[in-house]
Amino acid sequence: MWKPFDYAADLFILSSMWLLTSLPIVTIGAATTAMYDCTARCVRGQDKNLFGRYFRTGKREFVTSALSLVFWALVLGGLYQLAKFYSAGAPDTKAAVVIMMCLLFLLTFAVGIFSWVFPLLSRFTFNAVQLNVTAVKLAIANLPRTVLLGLMTEAAVLLCVRLWIPFLFLPELLMLGWRRVMEPVFKRYMPAEIWETEPENK
């Protein structure tokens, strides 16, 4: 009876924690890793120590997540500026429309790859290079899922940029969406005995 209220509370709590711990900017990657970890193991899993797990995971993965965040900020920022620059000066031709569509798809695909990064880090142990190489490989091998992740993430970002209220629930709602798309893929590489109940230490 009370489970829907528990889920709603987790939605608000994790979104608020993510927002507060992301304020230094450089911690966004660690906060996202921690939020996905808690989504998989606390909101929908067996671990009930939400607060402890969140901060433990964020602290443990800070360096790798921060390096990855800087890398993807440069990549996504560069692609966004390229698309914006081309859109501003593109001629009104069919060829220009096709090129613009290709740039938008490339940006969405890159956002999709970025979406794999921090959930991967929450599920497996990587250094920064291994993490991002693996994310690219998984994204290419699961192209439809990657495009869906990119569209979901872009929609969430646009909504939060335009309005402030979604920040109260949308970050965790996005994690639940990511989880539904990614976990069937992660399951292929995880032993059955630790599926959704990973031990305290990776």
GROMACS .gro file of C-alpha atoms in nm:
model
  202
    1MET     CA    1   0.000   0.000   0.000
    2TRP     CA    2   0.275   0.243   0.093
    3LYS     CA    3   0.518   0.150  -0.186
    4PRO     CA    4   0.400   0.424  -0.428
    5PHE     CA    5   0.462   0.682  -0.155
    6ASP     CA    6   0.805   0.533  -0.086
    7TYR     CA    7   0.894   0.559  -0.454
    8ALA     CA    8   0.769   0.919  -0.469
    9ALA     CA    9   0.978   1.006  -0.163
   10ASP     CA   10   1.287   0.842  -0.317
   11LEU     CA   11   1.221   1.037  -0.638
   12PHE     CA   12   1.224   1.367  -0.453
   13ILE     CA   13   1.509   1.281  -0.215
   14LEU     CA   14   1.748   1.153  -0.481
   15SER     CA   15   1.670   1.440  -0.719
   16SER     CA   16   1.732   1.691  -0.440
   17MET     CA   17   2.054   1.519  -0.334
   18TRP     CA   18   2.174   1.513  -0.693
   19LEU     CA   19   2.098   1.882  -0.739
   20LEU     CA   20   2.274   1.985  -0.418
   21THR     CA   21   2.583   1.769  -0.474
   22SER     CA   22   2.608   1.886  -0.837
   23LEU     CA   23   2.631   2.255  -0.747
   24PRO     CA   24   3.015   2.258  -0.758
   25ILE     CA   25   2.975   2.152  -1.127
   26VAL     CA   26   3.285   1.929  -1.122
   27THR     CA   27   3.090   1.687  -0.902
   28ILE     CA   28   2.808   1.633  -1.154
   29GLY     CA   29   2.964   1.310  -1.277
   30ALA     CA   30   3.009   1.167  -0.927
   31ALA     CA   31   2.657   1.274  -0.831
   32THR     CA   32   2.509   1.109  -1.140
   33THR     CA   33   2.707   0.791  -1.075
   34ALA     CA   34   2.584   0.784  -0.716
   35MET     CA   35   2.224   0.855  -0.815
   36TYR     CA   36   2.216   0.575  -1.072
   37ASP     CA   37   2.378   0.340  -0.821
   38CYS     CA   38   2.107   0.418  -0.564
   39THR     CA   39   1.835   0.391  -0.828
   40ALA     CA   40   1.947   0.041  -0.924
   41ARG     CA   41   2.017  -0.089  -0.574
   42CYS     CA   42   1.803   0.111  -0.333
   43VAL     CA   43   1.496   0.237  -0.520
   44ARG     CA   44   1.448  -0.084  -0.719
   45GLY     CA   45   1.695  -0.316  -0.548
   46GLN     CA   46   1.764  -0.470  -0.208
   47ASP     CA   47   1.991  -0.213  -0.040
   48LYS     CA   48   1.798   0.022   0.191
   49ASN     CA   49   2.095   0.239   0.294
   50LEU     CA   50   2.021   0.512   0.038
   51PHE     CA   51   2.213   0.800   0.198
   52GLY     CA   52   2.519   0.595   0.290
   53ARG     CA   53   2.541   0.434  -0.051
   54TYR     CA   54   2.496   0.766  -0.233
   55PHE     CA   55   2.785   0.942  -0.062
   56ARG     CA   56   3.008   0.635  -0.054
   57THR     CA   57   2.970   0.581  -0.429
   58GLY     CA   58   3.014   0.949  -0.513
   59LYS     CA   59   3.332   0.972  -0.308
   60ARG     CA   60   3.478   0.649  -0.445
   61GLU     CA   61   3.420   0.740  -0.811
   62PHE     CA   62   3.493   1.113  -0.794
   63VAL     CA   63   3.823   1.120  -0.985
   64THR     CA   64   3.717   0.893  -1.270
   65SER     CA   65   3.380   1.064  -1.306
   66ALA     CA   66   3.532   1.414  -1.297
   67LEU     CA   67   3.781   1.331  -1.573
   68SER     CA   68   3.503   1.180  -1.783
   69LEU     CA   69   3.281   1.481  -1.722
   70VAL     CA   70   3.548   1.721  -1.848
   71PHE     CA   71   3.604   1.508  -2.159
   72TRP     CA   72   3.235   1.490  -2.247
   73ALA     CA   73   3.177   1.857  -2.169
   74LEU     CA   74   3.433   1.938  -2.437
   75VAL     CA   75   3.289   1.689  -2.687
   76LEU     CA   76   2.924   1.781  -2.639
   77GLY     CA   77   2.998   2.151  -2.612
   78GLY     CA   78   3.196   2.137  -2.936
   79LEU     CA   79   2.922   1.950  -3.122
   80TYR     CA   80   2.654   2.186  -2.992
   81GLN     CA   81   2.850   2.493  -3.101
   82LEU     CA   82   2.918   2.336  -3.441
   83ALA     CA   83   2.546   2.267  -3.495
   84LYS     CA   84   2.455   2.615  -3.373
   85PHE     CA   85   2.717   2.780  -3.597
   86TYR     CA   86   2.607   2.584  -3.903
   87SER     CA   87   2.239   2.653  -3.836
   88ALA     CA   88   2.304   3.027  -3.818
   89GLY     CA   89   2.481   3.044  -4.154
   90ALA     CA   90   2.335   2.753  -4.349
   91PRO     CA   91   2.174   2.830  -4.687
   92ASP     CA   92   1.807   2.749  -4.739
   93THR     CA   93   1.863   2.434  -4.943
   94LYS     CA   94   1.772   2.066  -4.912
   95ALA     CA   95   2.139   1.976  -4.879
   96ALA     CA   96   2.178   2.216  -4.587
   97VAL     CA   97   1.874   2.062  -4.416
   98VAL     CA   98   2.022   1.713  -4.458
   99ILE     CA   99   2.356   1.828  -4.314
  100MET     CA  100   2.178   1.992  -4.021
  101MET     CA  101   1.981   1.676  -3.952
  102CYS     CA  102   2.304   1.475  -3.958
  103LEU     CA  103   2.463   1.714  -3.709
  104LEU     CA  104   2.162   1.688  -3.478
  105PHE     CA  105   2.171   1.309  -3.499
  106LEU     CA  106   2.543   1.312  -3.423
  107LEU     CA  107   2.481   1.534  -3.121
  108THR     CA  108   2.200   1.307  -2.999
  109PHE     CA  109   2.420   1.001  -3.047
  110ALA     CA  110   2.701   1.168  -2.851
  111VAL     CA  111   2.456   1.252  -2.570
  112GLY     CA  112   2.350   0.888  -2.579
  113ILE     CA  113   2.711   0.771  -2.536
  114PHE     CA  114   2.752   1.018  -2.250
  115SER     CA  115   2.442   0.870  -2.088
  116TRP     CA  116   2.611   0.528  -2.067
  117VAL     CA  117   2.921   0.660  -1.890
  118PHE     CA  118   2.817   0.715  -1.529
  119PRO     CA  119   2.578   0.417  -1.501
  120LEU     CA  120   2.864   0.200  -1.630
  121LEU     CA  121   3.090   0.342  -1.362
  122SER     CA  122   2.831   0.262  -1.096
  123ARG     CA  123   2.808  -0.100  -1.208
  124PHE     CA  124   3.171  -0.188  -1.293
  125THR     CA  125   3.526  -0.083  -1.206
  126PHE     CA  126   3.712   0.128  -1.465
  127ASN     CA  127   3.976   0.393  -1.498
  128ALA     CA  128   3.874   0.700  -1.703
  129VAL     CA  129   4.007   0.571  -2.037
  130GLN     CA  130   3.855   0.224  -1.997
  131LEU     CA  131   3.525   0.374  -1.893
  132ASN     CA  132   3.483   0.596  -2.195
  133VAL     CA  133   3.610   0.338  -2.445
  134THR     CA  134   3.363   0.086  -2.304
  135ALA     CA  135   3.080   0.341  -2.320
  136VAL     CA  136   3.153   0.403  -2.690
  137LYS     CA  137   3.161   0.029  -2.764
  138LEU     CA  138   2.835  -0.034  -2.580
  139ALA     CA  139   2.671   0.264  -2.747
  140ILE     CA  140   2.760   0.142  -3.095
  141ALA     CA  141   2.663  -0.218  -3.017
  142ASN     CA  142   2.327  -0.099  -2.882
  143LEU     CA  143   2.253   0.184  -3.125
  144PRO     CA  144   1.872   0.201  -3.085
  145ARG     CA  145   1.908   0.211  -2.706
  146THR     CA  146   2.176   0.478  -2.735
  147VAL     CA  147   1.960   0.703  -2.955
  148LEU     CA  148   1.671   0.658  -2.710
  149LEU     CA  149   1.899   0.750  -2.418
  150GLY     CA  150   2.016   1.057  -2.605
  151LEU     CA  151   1.661   1.173  -2.676
  152MET     CA  152   1.554   1.110  -2.315
  153THR     CA  153   1.852   1.303  -2.178
  154GLU     CA  154   1.812   1.595  -2.417
  155ALA     CA  155   1.441   1.622  -2.333
  156ALA     CA  156   1.514   1.621  -1.960
  157VAL     CA  157   1.786   1.885  -1.993
  158LEU     CA  158   1.568   2.113  -2.208
  159LEU     CA  159   1.278   2.085  -1.965
  160CYS     CA  160   1.497   2.160  -1.663
  161VAL     CA  161   1.663   2.456  -1.837
  162ARG     CA  162   1.327   2.614  -1.918
  163LEU     CA  163   1.160   2.542  -1.583
  164TRP     CA  164   1.294   2.496  -1.230
  165ILE     CA  165   1.021   2.271  -1.088
  166PRO     CA  166   1.131   1.959  -1.285
  167PHE     CA  167   1.460   1.967  -1.094
  168LEU     CA  168   1.264   1.841  -0.793
  169PHE     CA  169   1.185   1.506  -0.958
  170LEU     CA  170   1.314   1.481  -1.315
  171PRO     CA  171   1.678   1.382  -1.243
  172GLU     CA  172   1.568   1.065  -1.062
  173LEU     CA  173   1.290   1.005  -1.315
  174LEU     CA  174   1.555   1.014  -1.586
  175MET     CA  175   1.764   0.762  -1.388
  176LEU     CA  176   1.465   0.527  -1.376
  177GLY     CA  177   1.433   0.564  -1.753
  178TRP     CA  178   1.805   0.502  -1.802
  179ARG     CA  179   1.781   0.198  -1.578
  180ARG     CA  180   1.504   0.043  -1.786
  181VAL     CA  181   1.708   0.090  -2.104
  182MET     CA  182   2.053  -0.006  -1.970
  183GLU     CA  183   2.003  -0.285  -1.718
  184PRO     CA  184   1.917  -0.554  -1.976
  185VAL     CA  185   2.255  -0.477  -2.134
  186PHE     CA  186   2.445  -0.472  -1.803
  187LYS     CA  187   2.284  -0.800  -1.703
  188ARG     CA  188   2.474  -0.979  -1.981
  189TYR     CA  189   2.804  -0.895  -1.814
  190MET     CA  190   2.712  -0.939  -1.447
  191PRO     CA  191   2.710  -1.268  -1.256
  192ALA     CA  192   2.358  -1.369  -1.158
  193GLU     CA  193   2.442  -1.381  -0.787
  194ILE     CA  194   2.525  -1.009  -0.775
  195TRP     CA  195   2.249  -0.891  -1.005
  196GLU     CA  196   2.097  -0.584  -0.839
  197THR     CA  197   2.251  -0.680  -0.503
  198GLU     CA  198   2.616  -0.591  -0.559
  199PRO     CA  199   2.833  -0.622  -0.243
  200GLU     CA  200   2.946  -0.315  -0.056
  201ASN     CA  201   3.281  -0.303  -0.235
  202LYS     CA  202   3.326  -0.338  -0.608
   0.00000   0.00000   0.00000
